Tab-separated table of C-alpha atoms and ligand atoms in Angstrom:
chain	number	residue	atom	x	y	z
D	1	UNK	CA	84.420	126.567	131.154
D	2	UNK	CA	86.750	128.956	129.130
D	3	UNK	CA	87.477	132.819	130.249
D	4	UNK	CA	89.251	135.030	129.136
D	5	UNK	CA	90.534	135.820	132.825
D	6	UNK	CA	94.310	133.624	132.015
D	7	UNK	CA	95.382	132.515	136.274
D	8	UNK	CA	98.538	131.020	136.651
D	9	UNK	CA	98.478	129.130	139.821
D	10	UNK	CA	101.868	128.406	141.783
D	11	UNK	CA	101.221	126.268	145.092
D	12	UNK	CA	104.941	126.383	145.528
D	13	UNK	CA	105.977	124.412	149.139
D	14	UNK	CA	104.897	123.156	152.302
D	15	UNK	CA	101.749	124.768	153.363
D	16	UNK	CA	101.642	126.570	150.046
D	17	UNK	CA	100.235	123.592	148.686
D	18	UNK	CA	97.158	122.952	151.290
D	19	UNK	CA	96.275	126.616	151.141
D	20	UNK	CA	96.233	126.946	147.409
D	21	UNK	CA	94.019	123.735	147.259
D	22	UNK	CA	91.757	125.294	149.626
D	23	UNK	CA	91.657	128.496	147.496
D	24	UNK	CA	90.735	126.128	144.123
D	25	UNK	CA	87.475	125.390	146.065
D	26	UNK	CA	86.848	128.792	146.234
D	27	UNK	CA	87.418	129.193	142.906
D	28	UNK	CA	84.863	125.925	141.959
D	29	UNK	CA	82.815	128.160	143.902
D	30	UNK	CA	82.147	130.966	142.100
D	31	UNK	CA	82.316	129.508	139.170
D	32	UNK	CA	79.186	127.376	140.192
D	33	UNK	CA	77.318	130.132	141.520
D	34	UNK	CA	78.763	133.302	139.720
D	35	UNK	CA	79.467	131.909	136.526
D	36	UNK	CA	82.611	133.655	137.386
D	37	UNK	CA	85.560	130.920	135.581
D	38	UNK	CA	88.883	131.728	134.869
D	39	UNK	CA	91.524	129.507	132.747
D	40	UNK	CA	93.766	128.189	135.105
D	41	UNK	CA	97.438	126.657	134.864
D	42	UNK	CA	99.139	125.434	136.937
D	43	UNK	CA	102.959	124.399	137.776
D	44	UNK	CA	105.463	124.015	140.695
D	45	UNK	CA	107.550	126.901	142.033
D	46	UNK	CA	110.567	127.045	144.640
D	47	UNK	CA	111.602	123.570	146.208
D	48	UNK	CA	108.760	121.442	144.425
D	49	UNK	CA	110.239	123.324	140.906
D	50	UNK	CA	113.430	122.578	142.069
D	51	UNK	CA	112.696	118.422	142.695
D	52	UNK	CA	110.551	118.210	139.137
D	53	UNK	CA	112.416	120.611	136.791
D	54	UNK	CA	116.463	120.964	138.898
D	55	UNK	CA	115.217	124.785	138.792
D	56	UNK	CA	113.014	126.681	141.440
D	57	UNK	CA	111.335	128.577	138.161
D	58	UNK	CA	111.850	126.860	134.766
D	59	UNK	CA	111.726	128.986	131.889
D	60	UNK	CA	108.582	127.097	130.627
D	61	UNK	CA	106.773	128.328	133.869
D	62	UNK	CA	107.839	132.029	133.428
D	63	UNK	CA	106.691	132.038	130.211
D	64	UNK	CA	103.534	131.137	131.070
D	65	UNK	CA	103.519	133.209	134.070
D	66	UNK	CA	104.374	136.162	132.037
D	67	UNK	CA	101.295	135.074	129.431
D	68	UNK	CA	98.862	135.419	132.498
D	69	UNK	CA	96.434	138.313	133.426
D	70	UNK	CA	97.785	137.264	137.239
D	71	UNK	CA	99.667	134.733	139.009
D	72	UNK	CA	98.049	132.901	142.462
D	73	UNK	CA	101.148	132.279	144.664
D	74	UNK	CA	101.167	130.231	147.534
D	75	UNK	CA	104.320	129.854	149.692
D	76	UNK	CA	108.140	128.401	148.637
D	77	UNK	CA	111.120	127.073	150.983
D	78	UNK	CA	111.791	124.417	153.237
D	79	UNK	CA	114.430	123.135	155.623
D	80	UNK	CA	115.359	119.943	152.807
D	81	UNK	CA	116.501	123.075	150.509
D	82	UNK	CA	118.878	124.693	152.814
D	83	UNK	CA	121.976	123.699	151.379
D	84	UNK	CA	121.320	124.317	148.239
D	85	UNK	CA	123.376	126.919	146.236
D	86	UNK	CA	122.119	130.401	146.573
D	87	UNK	CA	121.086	130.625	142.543
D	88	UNK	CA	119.130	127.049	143.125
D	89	UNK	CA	117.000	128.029	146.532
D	90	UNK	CA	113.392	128.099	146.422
D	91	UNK	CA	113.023	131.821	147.319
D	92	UNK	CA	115.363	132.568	143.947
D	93	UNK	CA	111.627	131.297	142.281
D	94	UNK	CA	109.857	134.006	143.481
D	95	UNK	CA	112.341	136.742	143.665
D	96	UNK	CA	112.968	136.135	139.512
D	97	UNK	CA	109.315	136.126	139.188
D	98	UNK	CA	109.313	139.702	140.855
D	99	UNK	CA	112.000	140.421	138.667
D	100	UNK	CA	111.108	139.229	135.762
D	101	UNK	CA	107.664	140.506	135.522
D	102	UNK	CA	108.600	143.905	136.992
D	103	UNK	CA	106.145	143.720	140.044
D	104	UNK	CA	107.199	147.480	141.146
D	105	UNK	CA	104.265	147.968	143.660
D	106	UNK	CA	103.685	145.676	146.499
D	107	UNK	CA	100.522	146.302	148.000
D	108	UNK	CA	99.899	144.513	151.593
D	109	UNK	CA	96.840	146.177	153.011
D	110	UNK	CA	96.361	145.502	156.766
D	111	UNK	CA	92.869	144.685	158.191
D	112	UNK	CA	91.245	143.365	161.472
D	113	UNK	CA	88.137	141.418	161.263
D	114	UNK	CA	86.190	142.612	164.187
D	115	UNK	CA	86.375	139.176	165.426
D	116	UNK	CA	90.302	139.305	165.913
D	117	UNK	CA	90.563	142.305	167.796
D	118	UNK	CA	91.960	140.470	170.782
D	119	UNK	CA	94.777	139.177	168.396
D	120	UNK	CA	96.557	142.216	168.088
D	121	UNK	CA	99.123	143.589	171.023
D	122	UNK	CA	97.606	146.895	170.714
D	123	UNK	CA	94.454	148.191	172.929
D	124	UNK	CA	90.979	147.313	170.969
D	125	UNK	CA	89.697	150.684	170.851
D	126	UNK	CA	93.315	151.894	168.440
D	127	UNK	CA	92.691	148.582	166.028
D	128	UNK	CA	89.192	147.669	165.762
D	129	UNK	CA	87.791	148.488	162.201
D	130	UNK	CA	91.100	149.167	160.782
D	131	UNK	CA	91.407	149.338	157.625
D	132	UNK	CA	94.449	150.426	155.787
D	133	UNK	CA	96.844	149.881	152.745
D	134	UNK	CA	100.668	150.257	152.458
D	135	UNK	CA	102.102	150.259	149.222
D	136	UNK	CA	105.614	149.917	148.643
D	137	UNK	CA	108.049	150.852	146.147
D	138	UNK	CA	109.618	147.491	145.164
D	139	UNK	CA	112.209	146.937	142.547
D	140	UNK	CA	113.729	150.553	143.197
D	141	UNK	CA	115.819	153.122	146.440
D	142	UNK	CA	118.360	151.656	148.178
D	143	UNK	CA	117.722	147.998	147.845
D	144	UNK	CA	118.568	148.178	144.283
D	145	UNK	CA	120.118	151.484	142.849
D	146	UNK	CA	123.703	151.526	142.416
D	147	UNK	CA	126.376	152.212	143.012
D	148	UNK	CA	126.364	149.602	145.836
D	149	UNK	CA	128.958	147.490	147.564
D	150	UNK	CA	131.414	146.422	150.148
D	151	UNK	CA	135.026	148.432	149.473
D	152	UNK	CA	138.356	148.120	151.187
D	153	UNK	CA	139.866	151.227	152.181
D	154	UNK	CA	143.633	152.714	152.781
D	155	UNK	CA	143.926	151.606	155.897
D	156	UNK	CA	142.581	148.207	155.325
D	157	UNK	CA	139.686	148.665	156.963
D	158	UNK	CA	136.215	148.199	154.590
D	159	UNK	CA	133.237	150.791	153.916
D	160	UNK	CA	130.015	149.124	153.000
D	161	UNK	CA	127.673	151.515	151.035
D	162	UNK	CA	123.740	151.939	149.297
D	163	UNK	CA	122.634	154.409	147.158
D	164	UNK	CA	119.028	155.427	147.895
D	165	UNK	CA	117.919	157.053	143.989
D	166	UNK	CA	114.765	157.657	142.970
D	167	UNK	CA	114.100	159.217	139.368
D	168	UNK	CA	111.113	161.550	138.233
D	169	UNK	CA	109.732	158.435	136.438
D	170	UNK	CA	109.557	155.954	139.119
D	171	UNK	CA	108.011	158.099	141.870
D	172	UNK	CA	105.274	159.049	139.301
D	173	UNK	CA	104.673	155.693	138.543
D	174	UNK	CA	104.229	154.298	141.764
D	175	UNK	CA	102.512	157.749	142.857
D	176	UNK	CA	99.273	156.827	140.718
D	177	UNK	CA	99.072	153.343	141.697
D	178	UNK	CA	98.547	154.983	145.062
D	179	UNK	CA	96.342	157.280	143.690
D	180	UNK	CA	94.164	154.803	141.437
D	181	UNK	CA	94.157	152.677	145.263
D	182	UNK	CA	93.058	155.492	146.966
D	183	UNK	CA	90.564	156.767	144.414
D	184	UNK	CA	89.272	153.211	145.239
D	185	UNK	CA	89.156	153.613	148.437
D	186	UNK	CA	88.361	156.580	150.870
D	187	UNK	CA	90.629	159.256	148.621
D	188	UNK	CA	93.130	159.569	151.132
D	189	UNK	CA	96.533	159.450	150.189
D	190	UNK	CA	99.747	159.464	152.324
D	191	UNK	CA	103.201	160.016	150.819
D	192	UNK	CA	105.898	158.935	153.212
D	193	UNK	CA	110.149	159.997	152.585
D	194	UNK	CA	112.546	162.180	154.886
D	195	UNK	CA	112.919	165.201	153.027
D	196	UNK	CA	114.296	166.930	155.835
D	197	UNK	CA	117.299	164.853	155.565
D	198	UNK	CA	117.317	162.815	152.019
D	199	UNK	CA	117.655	164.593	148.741
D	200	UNK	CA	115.927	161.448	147.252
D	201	UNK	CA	112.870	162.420	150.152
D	202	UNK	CA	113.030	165.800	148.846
D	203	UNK	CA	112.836	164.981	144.725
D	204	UNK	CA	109.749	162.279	146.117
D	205	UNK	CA	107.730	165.217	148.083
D	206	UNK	CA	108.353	167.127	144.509
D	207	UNK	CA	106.803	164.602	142.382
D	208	UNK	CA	104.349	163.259	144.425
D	209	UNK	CA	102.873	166.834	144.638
D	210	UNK	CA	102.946	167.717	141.373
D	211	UNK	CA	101.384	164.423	140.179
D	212	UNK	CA	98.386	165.239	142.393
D	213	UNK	CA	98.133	168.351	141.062
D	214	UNK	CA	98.208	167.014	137.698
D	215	UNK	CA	95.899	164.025	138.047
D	216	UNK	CA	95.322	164.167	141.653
D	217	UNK	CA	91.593	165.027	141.635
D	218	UNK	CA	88.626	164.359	144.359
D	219	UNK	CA	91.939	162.687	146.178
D	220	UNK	CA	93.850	164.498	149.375
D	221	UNK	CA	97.646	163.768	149.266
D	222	UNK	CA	99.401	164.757	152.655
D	223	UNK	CA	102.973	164.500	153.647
D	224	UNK	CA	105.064	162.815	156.578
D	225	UNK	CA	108.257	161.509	157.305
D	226	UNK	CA	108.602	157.947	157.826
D	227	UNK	CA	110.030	158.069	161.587
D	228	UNK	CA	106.773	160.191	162.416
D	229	UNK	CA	104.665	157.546	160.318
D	230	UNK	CA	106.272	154.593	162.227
D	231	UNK	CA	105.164	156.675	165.304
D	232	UNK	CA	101.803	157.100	164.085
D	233	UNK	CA	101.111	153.610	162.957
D	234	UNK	CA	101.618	152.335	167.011
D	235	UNK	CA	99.358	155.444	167.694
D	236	UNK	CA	96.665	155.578	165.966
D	237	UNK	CA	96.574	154.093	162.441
D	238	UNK	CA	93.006	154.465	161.788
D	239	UNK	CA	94.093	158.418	160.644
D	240	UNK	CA	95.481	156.555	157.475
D	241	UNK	CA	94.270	155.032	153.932
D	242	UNK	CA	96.406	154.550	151.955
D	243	UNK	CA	100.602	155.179	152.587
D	244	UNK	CA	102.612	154.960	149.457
D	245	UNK	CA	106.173	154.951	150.666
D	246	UNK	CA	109.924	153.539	148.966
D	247	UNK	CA	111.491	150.757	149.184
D	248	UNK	CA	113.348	150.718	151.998
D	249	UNK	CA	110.462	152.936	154.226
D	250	UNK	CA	108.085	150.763	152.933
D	251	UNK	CA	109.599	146.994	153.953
D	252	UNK	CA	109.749	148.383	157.755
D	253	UNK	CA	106.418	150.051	157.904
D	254	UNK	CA	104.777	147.367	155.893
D	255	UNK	CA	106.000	144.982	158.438
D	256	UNK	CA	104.930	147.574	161.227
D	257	UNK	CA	101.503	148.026	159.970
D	258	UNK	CA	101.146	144.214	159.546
D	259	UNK	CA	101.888	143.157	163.460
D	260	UNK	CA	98.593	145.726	163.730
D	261	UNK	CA	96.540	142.447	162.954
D	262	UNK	CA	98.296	140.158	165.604
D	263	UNK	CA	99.057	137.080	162.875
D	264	UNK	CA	100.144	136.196	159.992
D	265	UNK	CA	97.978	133.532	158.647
D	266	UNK	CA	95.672	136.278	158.158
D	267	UNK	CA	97.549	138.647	155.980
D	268	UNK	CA	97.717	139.010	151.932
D	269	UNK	CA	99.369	140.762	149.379
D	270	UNK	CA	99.883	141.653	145.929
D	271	UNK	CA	102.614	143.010	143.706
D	272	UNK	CA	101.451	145.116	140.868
D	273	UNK	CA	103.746	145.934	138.068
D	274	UNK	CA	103.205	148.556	134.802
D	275	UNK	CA	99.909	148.351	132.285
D	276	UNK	CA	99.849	146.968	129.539
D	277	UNK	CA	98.911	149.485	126.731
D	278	UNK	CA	97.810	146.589	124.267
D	279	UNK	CA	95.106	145.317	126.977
D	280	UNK	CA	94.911	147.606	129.864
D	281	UNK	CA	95.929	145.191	131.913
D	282	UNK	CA	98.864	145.452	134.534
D	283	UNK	CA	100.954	142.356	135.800
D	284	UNK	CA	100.411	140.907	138.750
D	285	UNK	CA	101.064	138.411	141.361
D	286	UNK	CA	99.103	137.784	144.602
D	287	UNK	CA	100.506	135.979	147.561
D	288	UNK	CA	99.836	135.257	151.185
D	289	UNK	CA	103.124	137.489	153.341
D	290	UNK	CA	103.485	134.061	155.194
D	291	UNK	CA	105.979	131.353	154.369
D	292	UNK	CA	105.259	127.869	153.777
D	293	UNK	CA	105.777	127.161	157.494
D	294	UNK	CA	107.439	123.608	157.887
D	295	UNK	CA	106.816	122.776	160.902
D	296	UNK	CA	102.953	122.455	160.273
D	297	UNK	CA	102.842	121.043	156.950
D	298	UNK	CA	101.295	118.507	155.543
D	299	UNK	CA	99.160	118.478	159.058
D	300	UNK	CA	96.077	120.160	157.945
D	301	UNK	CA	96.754	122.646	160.337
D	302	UNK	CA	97.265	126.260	158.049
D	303	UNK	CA	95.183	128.820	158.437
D	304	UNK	CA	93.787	129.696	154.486
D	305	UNK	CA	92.587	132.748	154.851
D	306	UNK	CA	95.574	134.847	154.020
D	307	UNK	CA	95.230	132.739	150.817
D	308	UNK	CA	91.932	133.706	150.285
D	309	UNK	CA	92.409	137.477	151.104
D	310	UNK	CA	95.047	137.401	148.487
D	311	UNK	CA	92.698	135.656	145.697
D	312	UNK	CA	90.001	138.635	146.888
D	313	UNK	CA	92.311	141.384	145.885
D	314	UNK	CA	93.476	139.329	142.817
D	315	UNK	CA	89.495	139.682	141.816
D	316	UNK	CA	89.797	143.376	143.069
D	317	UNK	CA	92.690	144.576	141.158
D	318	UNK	CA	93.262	142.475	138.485
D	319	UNK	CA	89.802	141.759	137.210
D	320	UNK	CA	87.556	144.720	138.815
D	321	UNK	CA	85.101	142.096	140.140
D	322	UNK	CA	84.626	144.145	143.348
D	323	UNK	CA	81.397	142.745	144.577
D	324	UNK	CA	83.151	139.245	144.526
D	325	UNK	CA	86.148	140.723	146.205
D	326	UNK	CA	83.619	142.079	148.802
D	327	UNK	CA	81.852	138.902	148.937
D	328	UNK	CA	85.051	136.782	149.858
D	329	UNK	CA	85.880	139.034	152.400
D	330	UNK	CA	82.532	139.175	154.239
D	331	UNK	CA	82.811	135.315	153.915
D	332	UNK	CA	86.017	135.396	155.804
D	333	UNK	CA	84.467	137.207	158.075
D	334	UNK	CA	81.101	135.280	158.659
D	335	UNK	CA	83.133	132.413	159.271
D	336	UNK	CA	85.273	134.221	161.653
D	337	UNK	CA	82.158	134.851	163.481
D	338	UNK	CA	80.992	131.360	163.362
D	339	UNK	CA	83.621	131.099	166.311
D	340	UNK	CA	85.940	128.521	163.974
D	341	UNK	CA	89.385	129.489	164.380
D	342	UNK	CA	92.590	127.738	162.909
D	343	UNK	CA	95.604	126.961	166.170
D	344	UNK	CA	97.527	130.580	165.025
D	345	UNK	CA	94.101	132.189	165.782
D	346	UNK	CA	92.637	130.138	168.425
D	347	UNK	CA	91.025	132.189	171.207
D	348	UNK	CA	88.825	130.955	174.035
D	349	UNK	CA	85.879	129.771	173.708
D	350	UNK	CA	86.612	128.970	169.961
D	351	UNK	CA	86.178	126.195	168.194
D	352	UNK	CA	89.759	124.818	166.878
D	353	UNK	CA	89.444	123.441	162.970
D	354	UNK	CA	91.940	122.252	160.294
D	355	UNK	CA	92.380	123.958	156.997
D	356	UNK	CA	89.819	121.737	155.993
D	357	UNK	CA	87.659	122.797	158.675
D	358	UNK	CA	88.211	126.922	158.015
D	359	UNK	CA	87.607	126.262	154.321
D	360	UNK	CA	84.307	124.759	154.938
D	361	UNK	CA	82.887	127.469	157.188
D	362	UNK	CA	83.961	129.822	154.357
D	363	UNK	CA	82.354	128.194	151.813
D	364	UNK	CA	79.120	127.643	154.034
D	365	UNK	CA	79.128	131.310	154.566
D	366	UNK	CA	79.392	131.527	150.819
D	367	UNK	CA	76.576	129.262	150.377
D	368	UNK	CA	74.594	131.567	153.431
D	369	UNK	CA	75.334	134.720	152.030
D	370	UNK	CA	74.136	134.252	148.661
D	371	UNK	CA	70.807	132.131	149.454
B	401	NAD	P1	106.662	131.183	157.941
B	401	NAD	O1	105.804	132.339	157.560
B	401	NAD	O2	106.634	130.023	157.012
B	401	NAD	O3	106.249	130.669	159.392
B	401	NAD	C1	106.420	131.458	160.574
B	401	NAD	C2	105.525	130.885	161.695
B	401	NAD	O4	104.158	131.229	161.424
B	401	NAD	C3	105.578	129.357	161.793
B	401	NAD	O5	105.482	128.977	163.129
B	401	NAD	C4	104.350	128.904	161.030
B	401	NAD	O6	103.819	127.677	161.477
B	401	NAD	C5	103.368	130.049	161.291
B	401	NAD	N1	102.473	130.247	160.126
B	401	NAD	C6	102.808	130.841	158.952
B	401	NAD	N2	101.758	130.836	158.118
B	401	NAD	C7	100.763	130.228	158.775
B	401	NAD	C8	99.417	129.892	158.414
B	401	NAD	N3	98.895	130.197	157.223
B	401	NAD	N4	98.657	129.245	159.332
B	401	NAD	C9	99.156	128.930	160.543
B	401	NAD	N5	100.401	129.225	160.933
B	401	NAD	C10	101.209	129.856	160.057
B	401	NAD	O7	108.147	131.749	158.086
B	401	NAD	P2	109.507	130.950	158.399
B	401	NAD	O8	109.255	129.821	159.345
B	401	NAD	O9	110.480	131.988	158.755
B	401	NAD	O10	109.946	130.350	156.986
B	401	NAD	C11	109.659	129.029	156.548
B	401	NAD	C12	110.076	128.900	155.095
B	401	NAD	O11	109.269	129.770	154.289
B	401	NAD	C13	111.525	129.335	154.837
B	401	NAD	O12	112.072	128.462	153.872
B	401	NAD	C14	111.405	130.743	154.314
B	401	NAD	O13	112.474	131.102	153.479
B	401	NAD	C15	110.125	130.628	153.523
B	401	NAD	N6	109.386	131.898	153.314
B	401	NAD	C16	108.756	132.023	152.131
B	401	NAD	C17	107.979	133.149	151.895
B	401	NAD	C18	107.235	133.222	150.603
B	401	NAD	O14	107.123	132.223	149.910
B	401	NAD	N7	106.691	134.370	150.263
B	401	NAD	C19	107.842	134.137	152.888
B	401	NAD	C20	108.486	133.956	154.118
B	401	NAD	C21	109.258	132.823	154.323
């Protein structure tokens, strides 16, 4: 059936593909029961782009990609492309996709099911119900800004240096994306810098306070420095929301808050980038934070449910179809509780599936759910 919800779907590599087929029966599903459809294309990315097109994104597919309300990402790489030149590798795919689009907010929100507790290295009673969303600068700071470089010095010996520059305009920008996630969530908002030793910290704790005084309403924003944060993340993350932090903050703590969960085959993520003014939308791409793991694929043995976590916040965020969001996620859940695990989150006196396997329980607590 036609939509006007435009998906551009990019399986990409290895498990990439078995996960993203997984996530099309999801999709069949809703549209059979929701009469919620979306028009779908679909092309290779990374190492498959690479084999069909000699490119790991053809100009054709960025197009397209660029013509879509949001892109579905699997996973890209694989050891066959190793030796390819760096402009030709499968990860140059999705980093010009980042690029190109302008994806400045990475979102990766990090969750444990109930049922997972045990999975994480931290005591039960500091992760159970947690809840919380980091969202990263991404195309600006120190990873980016110039000037930047490697430099040989007078005495022969080299300095290696990175600029970490923040203007007015991109802190505000990425400021109310944390604000419109927060005002989503529980209104809590958490700006993280050092401005007791970066002037770029100190220009960020500027903005980000007067933007919430501007347009900051029914939301509280409070302040920390990112060593603190890391600190309090081990200690007791529950305290948080949402954490908007740079670049550079916001890779390590992202990473940080993600081990909270205990694996990776459980974690999503999307990248936001600026709205539209002609439709209100914004740009977006949604991806699982895993790779597209080699050494299981093709073995029915990926866990899909980072894949379907990301296609819930694509519903979320790009097409404000919360309840459906919610429903995928309870889903998840359900079938978490069924006692079906995947090998990455096998646990005693669990029942070890395939893909295949974990995507059925889903979809039967789809079909249980909505009876
Ligand atoms: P990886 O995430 O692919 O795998 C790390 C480990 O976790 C492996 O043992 C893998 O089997 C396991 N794992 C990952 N996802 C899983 C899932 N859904 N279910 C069950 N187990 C899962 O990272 P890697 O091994 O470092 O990288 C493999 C390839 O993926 C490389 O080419 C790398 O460059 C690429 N990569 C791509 C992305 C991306 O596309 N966004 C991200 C990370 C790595």
């Amino acid at each position: 059936m036609s939509s006007n919800r435009k998906v551009m779907i990019l399986p990409g590599d290895g498990i990439g593909k078995e996960v993203m087929a997984a996530n099309l029966q999801l999709i069949d599903w809703l549209a059979k029961h929701k009469s919620l459809n979306f028009d779908i294309s679909e092309d290779e990315v990374g190492g498959a782009a690479y084999d069909k097109y000699g490119t790991p994104l053809a100009d054709e597919t960025l197009a397209d990609a660029m013509a879509s309300d949001a892109v579905l990402f699997g996973a890209v790489g694989g050891p066959q492309y190793d030796d390819l030149a760096f402009e030709l590798k499968p990860e140059r795919g999705l980093l010009a996709l980042r690029k190109e689009m302008e994806l400045f907010a990475n979102l990766r929100p990090a969750m444990v099911f109930p049922e997972l507790v045990e999975a994480s290295t931290l005591k039960p009673e500091v992760v159970s119900g947690l809840d919380i969303m980091i969202l990263r600068e991404l195309t600006g700071g120190s990873y980016f800004a110039e000037p930047r470089g490697i430099e040989e010095l007078a005495d022969g010996t080299k300095k290696g240096f990175d600029t970490n520059l923040y203007t007015t305009g991109e802190i505000e920008r990425i400021g109310r994306v944390g604000m419109d996630l927060a005002r989503k969530r529980n209104g809590h908002l958490m700006s993280v810098e050092k401005s007791n030793v970066m002037h770029s910290g100190v220009l960020w704790r500027e903005v980000m306070t007067a933007l919430h005084a501007a347009e900051g309403e029914g939301i509280t924003l409070g302040h920390m420095y990112a060593d603190n944060c890391a600190m309090q993340l081990v200690r007791n993350p529950k305290q948080f929301d949402v954490i908007v932090t740079d670049n550079l903050f916001g890779d390590l703590l992202s990473d940080c808050a993600a081990m909270l969960t205990g694996s990776l085959g459980m974690l999503p993520s999307a990248s936001l980038g600026a709205t539209d003014p002609a439709t209100g939308m914004r740009k977006a791409m949604y991806e699982p934070v895993h790779g597209s793991a080699p050494d299981i694929a093709g073995q029915n043995l990926a866990n899909p449910l980072a894949q379907f976590l990301s296609f819930s916040m694509m519903l979320r965020y790009s097409f404000d179809q919360g309840a459906e969001a919610d429903l995928v996620e309870k889903a998840v859940g359900m079938a978490l509780g069924s006692g079906k695990r995947t090998g990455d989150i096998m646990a005693p006196g669990c029942e070890q599936v395939g893909t295949d396997g974990m995507t059925k329980a889903v979809l039967d607590a789809l079909d249980s759910l909505t009876r």
